[in-house]
Coordinates of C-alpha atoms in Angstrom, one line a residue:
X1 CA -115.3 131.4 56.1
X2 CA -113.9 131.3 52.6
X3 CA -111.1 133.5 51.4
X4 CA -110.7 135.1 48.0
X5 CA -107.5 135.4 46.0
X6 CA -109.6 136.4 42.9
X7 CA -110.1 135.1 39.4
X8 CA -106.5 135.7 38.2
X9 CA -105.4 132.9 40.5
X10 CA -108.0 130.5 39.3
X11 CA -107.2 131.2 35.7
X12 CA -103.5 130.8 36.2
X13 CA -103.9 127.6 38.1
X14 CA -106.1 126.1 35.5
X15 CA -103.6 126.9 32.8
X16 CA -100.7 125.4 34.8
X17 CA -102.5 122.2 35.8
X18 CA -104.7 121.4 32.9
X19 CA -103.3 122.7 29.6
X20 CA -99.8 121.1 29.9
X21 CA -101.1 117.8 31.4
X22 CA -103.8 117.4 28.7
X23 CA -101.3 117.9 26.0
X24 CA -98.7 115.5 27.4
X25 CA -101.4 112.9 28.0
X26 CA -102.5 113.1 24.4
X27 CA -99.0 112.5 23.3
X28 CA -98.8 109.3 25.4
X29 CA -102.0 107.7 24.0
X30 CA -101.8 105.3 21.2
X31 CA -104.1 106.0 18.2
X32 CA -106.3 103.1 19.2
X33 CA -107.1 104.5 22.6
X34 CA -110.1 106.6 23.0
X35 CA -110.5 109.0 26.0
X36 CA -113.8 108.5 27.6
X37 CA -114.8 111.7 29.4
X38 CA -118.2 110.5 30.7
X39 CA -118.0 109.9 34.4
X40 CA -119.4 106.8 36.0
X41 CA -122.6 107.9 37.7
X42 CA -122.9 105.7 40.7
X43 CA -122.8 108.6 43.2
X44 CA -119.6 107.3 44.9
X45 CA -116.1 108.6 45.1
X46 CA -116.8 112.3 45.2
X47 CA -113.6 112.5 47.1
X48 CA -110.8 109.9 47.2
X49 CA -111.7 106.8 49.1
X50 CA -110.3 106.2 52.6
X51 CA -110.1 103.0 54.5
X52 CA -107.9 99.9 55.2
X53 CA -106.9 96.9 53.1
X54 CA -105.5 93.6 54.3
X55 CA -102.8 92.9 51.6
X56 CA -99.8 95.1 52.4
X57 CA -99.4 93.7 55.9
X58 CA -101.1 90.3 56.0
X59 CA -101.1 89.1 52.3
X60 CA -103.1 85.8 52.4
X61 CA -103.0 85.4 56.2
X62 CA -106.5 86.8 56.8
X63 CA -109.6 85.5 58.7
X64 CA -112.8 87.0 60.0
X65 CA -111.5 87.7 63.5
X66 CA -108.8 89.9 62.1
X67 CA -111.3 91.8 60.1
X68 CA -113.6 92.3 63.0
X69 CA -110.8 93.4 65.2
X70 CA -109.6 95.8 62.6
X71 CA -113.1 97.4 62.3
X72 CA -113.0 97.7 66.1
X73 CA -109.6 99.4 66.0
X74 CA -110.4 101.8 63.3
X75 CA -113.2 103.1 65.4
X76 CA -111.4 103.1 68.8
X77 CA -108.3 104.9 67.4
X78 CA -110.5 107.7 66.0
X79 CA -109.6 106.9 62.4
X80 CA -113.2 106.2 61.4
X81 CA -114.2 109.7 62.5
X82 CA -111.5 111.1 60.2
X83 CA -113.1 109.4 57.1
X84 CA -111.4 106.0 57.0
X85 CA -114.6 104.1 56.3
X86 CA -113.8 101.0 54.1
X87 CA -112.6 97.8 55.6
X88 CA -111.4 95.8 52.6
X89 CA -110.6 92.2 52.2
X90 CA -107.9 91.5 49.6
X91 CA -107.0 88.2 48.0
X92 CA -107.4 84.7 49.5
X93 CA -110.8 85.1 51.2
X94 CA -112.6 82.4 49.0
X95 CA -112.4 78.7 48.4
X96 CA -110.5 77.5 45.3
X97 CA -113.7 76.2 43.7
X98 CA -117.2 77.7 43.2
X99 CA -120.3 75.9 44.5
X100 CA -122.7 73.8 42.5
X101 CA -124.5 77.0 41.4
X102 CA -121.3 78.7 40.3
X103 CA -121.1 81.1 43.2
X104 CA -118.0 82.1 45.1
X105 CA -117.7 80.5 48.5
X106 CA -116.0 82.1 51.5
X107 CA -113.2 80.0 52.8
X108 CA -114.7 77.9 55.6
X109 CA -111.5 77.7 57.6
X110 CA -111.1 81.5 57.6
X111 CA -114.6 82.9 57.3
X112 CA -116.9 80.4 58.9
X113 CA -119.6 82.9 59.6
X114 CA -119.7 84.0 56.0
X115 CA -119.2 87.4 54.3
X116 CA -122.7 88.7 55.0
X117 CA -122.3 88.3 58.7
X118 CA -119.0 90.0 58.5
X119 CA -120.5 92.9 56.5
X120 CA -123.3 93.2 59.1
X121 CA -120.7 93.5 61.8
X122 CA -118.7 96.1 59.9
X123 CA -121.9 98.0 59.1
X124 CA -122.8 97.9 62.8
X125 CA -119.6 99.9 63.5
X126 CA -120.7 102.6 61.0
X127 CA -118.2 101.3 58.4
X128 CA -118.3 99.7 55.0
X129 CA -117.0 96.3 53.8
X130 CA -114.9 95.9 50.7
X131 CA -114.0 92.7 48.9
X132 CA -111.6 91.5 46.2
X133 CA -111.8 89.7 42.9
X134 CA -109.9 89.5 39.6
X135 CA -110.7 90.1 35.9
X136 CA -109.2 86.8 35.0
X137 CA -109.6 83.1 35.6
X138 CA -107.9 83.2 39.0
X139 CA -106.8 85.8 41.5
X140 CA -103.2 86.7 41.8
X141 CA -102.5 84.2 44.6
X142 CA -104.2 81.5 42.4
X143 CA -105.9 80.4 45.7
X144 CA -109.4 81.5 44.5
X145 CA -111.4 81.9 41.3
X146 CA -111.4 85.1 39.3
X147 CA -114.6 86.7 38.0
X148 CA -113.9 86.6 34.2
X149 CA -117.0 85.2 32.6
X150 CA -118.9 85.3 36.0
X151 CA -119.3 89.0 36.4
X152 CA -123.1 89.1 36.7
X153 CA -123.3 86.3 39.2
X154 CA -120.4 87.6 41.3
X155 CA -121.7 91.2 41.4
X156 CA -125.1 89.9 42.5
X157 CA -123.4 87.7 45.2
X158 CA -121.4 90.7 46.5
X159 CA -124.5 92.8 46.6
X160 CA -126.5 90.1 48.5
X161 CA -123.8 90.0 51.1
X162 CA -123.9 93.7 51.7
X163 CA -120.5 94.5 50.1
X164 CA -119.7 98.2 49.5
X165 CA -116.5 98.1 47.5
X166 CA -114.8 95.9 45.0
X167 CA -111.1 95.9 44.2
X168 CA -110.8 94.2 40.8
X169 CA -107.3 92.8 40.0
X170 CA -105.7 91.9 36.7
X171 CA -104.0 88.4 37.0
X172 CA -104.5 85.4 34.7
X173 CA -106.3 87.5 32.2
X174 CA -105.8 85.3 29.1
X175 CA -104.0 88.2 27.4
X176 CA -107.4 89.8 26.7
X177 CA -107.3 93.6 26.8
X178 CA -108.4 95.2 30.1
X179 CA -110.6 97.5 28.1
X180 CA -112.7 94.4 27.2
X181 CA -112.5 92.6 30.6
X182 CA -113.3 95.5 33.0
X183 CA -116.6 96.9 31.4
X184 CA -118.6 93.7 32.1
X185 CA -118.0 94.0 35.8
X186 CA -118.7 97.7 35.8
X187 CA -122.1 97.0 34.2
X188 CA -122.8 94.1 36.5
X189 CA -122.1 96.2 39.6
X190 CA -124.4 99.0 38.4
X191 CA -127.1 96.3 37.9
X192 CA -126.5 94.5 41.2
X193 CA -129.1 96.4 43.2
X194 CA -126.5 97.9 45.5
X195 CA -124.1 100.9 45.3
X196 CA -120.6 99.4 45.1
X197 CA -117.4 101.4 44.8
X198 CA -115.4 100.0 41.9
X199 CA -111.6 100.1 42.2
X200 CA -109.9 98.9 39.0
X201 CA -106.5 97.3 39.8
X202 CA -105.3 97.2 36.3
X203 CA -101.7 98.2 37.2
X204 CA -101.6 101.1 34.7
X205 CA -100.7 98.7 31.8
X206 CA -103.2 100.1 29.3
X207 CA -103.2 103.7 30.6
X208 CA -106.6 103.3 32.4
X209 CA -106.7 107.0 33.2
X210 CA -107.6 107.6 29.6
X211 CA -110.6 105.1 29.6
X212 CA -111.6 104.0 33.1
X213 CA -113.6 107.1 34.2
X214 CA -116.8 105.7 32.7
X215 CA -116.3 102.4 34.4
X216 CA -115.0 102.9 37.9
X217 CA -114.3 105.2 40.8
X218 CA -110.5 104.7 40.9
X219 CA -108.0 103.1 38.7
X220 CA -104.4 102.0 39.4
X221 CA -101.9 104.0 37.4
X222 CA -98.9 101.9 38.6
X223 CA -97.7 98.5 39.6
X224 CA -97.7 97.3 43.2
X225 CA -96.1 99.4 45.9
X226 CA -93.4 98.0 48.2
X227 CA -92.5 99.2 51.6
X228 CA -89.4 101.1 50.7
X229 CA -88.4 104.6 49.5
X230 CA -87.5 103.8 46.0
X231 CA -90.8 102.1 45.3
X232 CA -92.9 104.8 46.8
X233 CA -91.1 107.7 45.0
X234 CA -91.2 105.9 41.7
X235 CA -94.9 105.3 41.9
X236 CA -95.5 109.0 42.8
X237 CA -93.6 110.0 39.6
X238 CA -95.5 107.5 37.4
X239 CA -98.8 108.6 38.8
X240 CA -98.0 112.3 38.3
X241 CA -98.3 112.3 34.5
X242 CA -102.0 111.4 34.7
X243 CA -103.0 114.3 37.0
X244 CA -105.4 115.9 34.5
X245 CA -107.6 112.8 34.4
X246 CA -108.6 112.7 38.1
X247 CA -111.6 114.4 39.6
X248 CA -114.7 113.9 41.8
X249 CA -116.1 110.5 41.0
X250 CA -112.8 109.0 39.6
X251 CA -109.3 109.0 41.0
X252 CA -105.8 108.0 39.9
X253 CA -104.5 105.3 42.3
X254 CA -100.7 104.8 42.8
X255 CA -101.5 101.9 45.2
X256 CA -102.2 101.6 48.9
X257 CA -100.3 103.2 51.8
X258 CA -97.4 101.5 53.4
X259 CA -97.2 103.9 56.4
X260 CA -96.5 102.0 59.6
X261 CA -95.3 98.7 58.1
X262 CA -91.7 99.4 59.1
X263 CA -89.8 99.6 55.8
X264 CA -89.3 103.4 55.8
X265 CA -88.4 106.1 58.3
X266 CA -90.8 108.4 59.9
X267 CA -89.7 111.2 57.5
X268 CA -90.2 108.9 54.5
X269 CA -93.6 107.9 55.7
X270 CA -94.5 111.6 56.2
X271 CA -93.5 112.2 52.6
X272 CA -95.5 109.2 51.5
X273 CA -98.6 110.3 53.2
X274 CA -98.2 113.9 52.1
X275 CA -97.7 113.2 48.4
X276 CA -100.6 110.7 48.4
X277 CA -102.8 113.4 50.0
X278 CA -101.7 116.1 47.6
X279 CA -102.3 114.1 44.5
X280 CA -105.8 113.0 45.6
X281 CA -104.8 109.4 45.8
X282 CA -106.9 106.9 47.8
X283 CA -105.9 106.8 51.4
X284 CA -106.0 103.1 52.1
X285 CA -104.1 102.1 55.2
X286 CA -102.0 99.0 54.9
X287 CA -100.6 98.4 58.4
X288 CA -102.0 96.5 61.4
X289 CA -104.2 99.0 63.0
X290 CA -104.7 96.8 66.0
X291 CA -101.1 97.4 67.1
X292 CA -100.5 100.8 65.6
X293 CA -98.0 103.0 67.4
X294 CA -98.4 106.6 68.3
X295 CA -96.1 107.9 65.6
X296 CA -97.9 106.1 62.8
X297 CA -101.3 107.0 64.2
X298 CA -100.3 110.7 64.3
X299 CA -99.2 110.6 60.7
X300 CA -102.4 108.9 59.5
X301 CA -104.6 111.1 61.7
X302 CA -103.4 114.6 60.6
X303 CA -106.8 116.3 59.9
X304 CA -105.2 119.1 57.9
X305 CA -103.3 116.7 55.5
X306 CA -106.5 114.6 55.1
X307 CA -108.3 117.8 54.4
X308 CA -106.1 118.5 51.4
X309 CA -106.8 115.0 50.1
X310 CA -110.6 115.3 50.7
X311 CA -110.9 118.8 49.4
X312 CA -114.2 119.2 47.4
X313 CA -112.5 120.9 44.4
X314 CA -111.0 117.5 43.6
X315 CA -108.1 118.7 41.5
X316 CA -105.0 116.5 41.6
X317 CA -101.8 118.3 42.7
X318 CA -98.7 117.7 40.6
X319 CA -95.0 118.2 40.4
X320 CA -94.3 121.8 39.2
X321 CA -90.5 122.0 39.6
X322 CA -87.6 119.7 40.0
X323 CA -84.1 120.9 40.9
X324 CA -82.1 117.7 41.2
X325 CA -83.4 116.0 44.3
X326 CA -85.4 119.1 45.5
X327 CA -89.0 119.3 44.3
X328 CA -92.0 121.5 44.5
X329 CA -95.4 119.9 44.2
X330 CA -98.6 122.0 44.3
X331 CA -102.3 122.0 43.5
X332 CA -105.4 124.2 43.9
X333 CA -107.9 123.8 46.7
X334 CA -111.4 125.0 47.2
X335 CA -112.0 128.5 48.7
X336 CA -109.2 129.8 46.4
X337 CA -106.4 128.1 48.5
X338 CA -103.3 126.4 47.2
X339 CA -101.5 123.3 48.6
X340 CA -97.7 123.3 48.4
X341 CA -95.3 120.5 49.1
X342 CA -91.5 121.1 49.4
X343 CA -90.0 117.7 49.0
X344 CA -86.3 116.8 49.7
X345 CA -85.6 113.5 47.9
X346 CA -81.8 113.9 48.5
X347 CA -79.5 112.5 51.1
X348 CA -78.8 115.7 53.1
X349 CA -80.7 118.6 54.6
X350 CA -81.5 121.4 52.1
X351 CA -83.4 124.6 51.6
X352 CA -86.3 124.5 49.1
X353 CA -88.1 127.6 47.8
X354 CA -91.4 127.9 45.9
X355 CA -91.9 131.3 44.1
X356 CA -95.4 132.9 43.7
X357 CA -95.4 133.0 39.9
X358 CA -94.9 129.2 39.6
X359 CA -97.8 128.8 42.0
X360 CA -100.0 131.1 40.0
X361 CA -99.8 133.9 42.6
X362 CA -98.9 137.6 42.1
X363 CA -95.3 138.1 43.1
X364 CA -96.2 141.1 45.3
X365 CA -98.9 139.4 47.3
X366 CA -98.5 138.6 51.0
X367 CA -100.0 135.2 51.7
X368 CA -101.0 133.3 54.8
X369 CA -99.0 130.0 54.9
X370 CA -100.3 127.2 57.1
X371 CA -97.7 124.5 57.9
X372 CA -100.0 121.5 58.1
X373 CA -97.5 119.2 59.9
X374 CA -96.3 121.8 62.4
X375 CA -99.8 123.3 62.8
X376 CA -98.3 126.7 62.7
X377 CA -99.0 129.7 60.4
X378 CA -97.1 132.7 59.2
X379 CA -97.3 135.5 56.6
X380 CA -95.0 135.3 53.6
X381 CA -94.5 137.4 50.5
X382 CA -93.1 136.6 47.1
X383 CA -92.0 133.1 47.9
X384 CA -92.2 130.2 50.4
X385 CA -88.9 128.8 51.7
X386 CA -88.0 126.2 54.2
X387 CA -85.2 123.9 55.3
X388 CA -86.2 120.3 54.7
X389 CA -84.5 117.2 56.2
X390 CA -83.4 114.4 53.9
X391 CA -86.3 112.3 52.5
X392 CA -88.7 114.6 54.4
X393 CA -91.1 117.3 53.3
X394 CA -92.9 120.5 54.4
X395 CA -96.5 120.9 53.4
X396 CA -98.5 124.1 53.4
X397 CA -101.9 125.4 52.6
X398 CA -101.7 129.0 51.2
X399 CA -104.6 131.5 51.5
X400 CA -105.1 135.2 51.6
X401 CA -106.8 135.3 55.0

């Protein structure tokens, strides 16, 4: 049952999240950029996409057996039931040359059964298949052709195979503006005869948050992530400034999850997953699910954290205060709730406090605070305070129940 903090909270939160962000985003645009507010109406991406992608762990070392086994694993681990539905091929799935009709050809040595058979297998598991191409002459590996100039044919090919998702990269682009190269594929997908989620991997070079909403369901706001603390935290910061542009149907994308790949500590991975959830980033797993350990599975399977990410209100949370290495991030949720993250980016344990006024709450109000990692609740008044370990976080959902 829903709870009610009243209209003052909603008004205050809207002021905090939208007024400041819209103003700052306007200052960052160049005069030649035009904000397109029309949303792509393909019916997809009403909440941030969830799934798995091959690149972070496997790079070009992919083949159909791996993809089938990953689909099996995402079901057997219970991840599919939590919403992880896309099984996405990244670069290197196709032959270097197109066929005599100009069509992309699956690499025979890696995908001998073809992509349609693979899609059928994935669909048989109740999942969806994603694929990869590039808005240039070649993909980033330069091991397969890009789709520049072949958008209609490639979109039709993907649809005929039963593909459900396209990640569209930005390499070998002939120095043509992304705002000219991405629309043809967006149109081609809409005319392909199949609903295909469109993920623009433009790296944030031309501020796609300001123009991609009419083209795709998500757009990269940053360069590629690496499996380390500095990379993850820097991408979180870069993505934060575009918070006002995200919403149901179109999401800011600070790149895929590295959770479980081994380059960060458990505490750092918890921060990684928590921040991505709070800012409504796509939750695309990048580790080998077939050999996932219990700690990683527990992080990726936290229903309450996933619930923050998949909240129907669809407002991206943002950084609301920074005191050196101690930060407070927050965002409104449906049913008049508020998500709060206390994040310690420093090298030692520290206490972090979030005060009701900065969260848009009346300072005298007693609030129900749900710790979504500890799965415990308590009543607090005036402020929320916790001790947080180095590089770790505490995440709460506040309500008046």
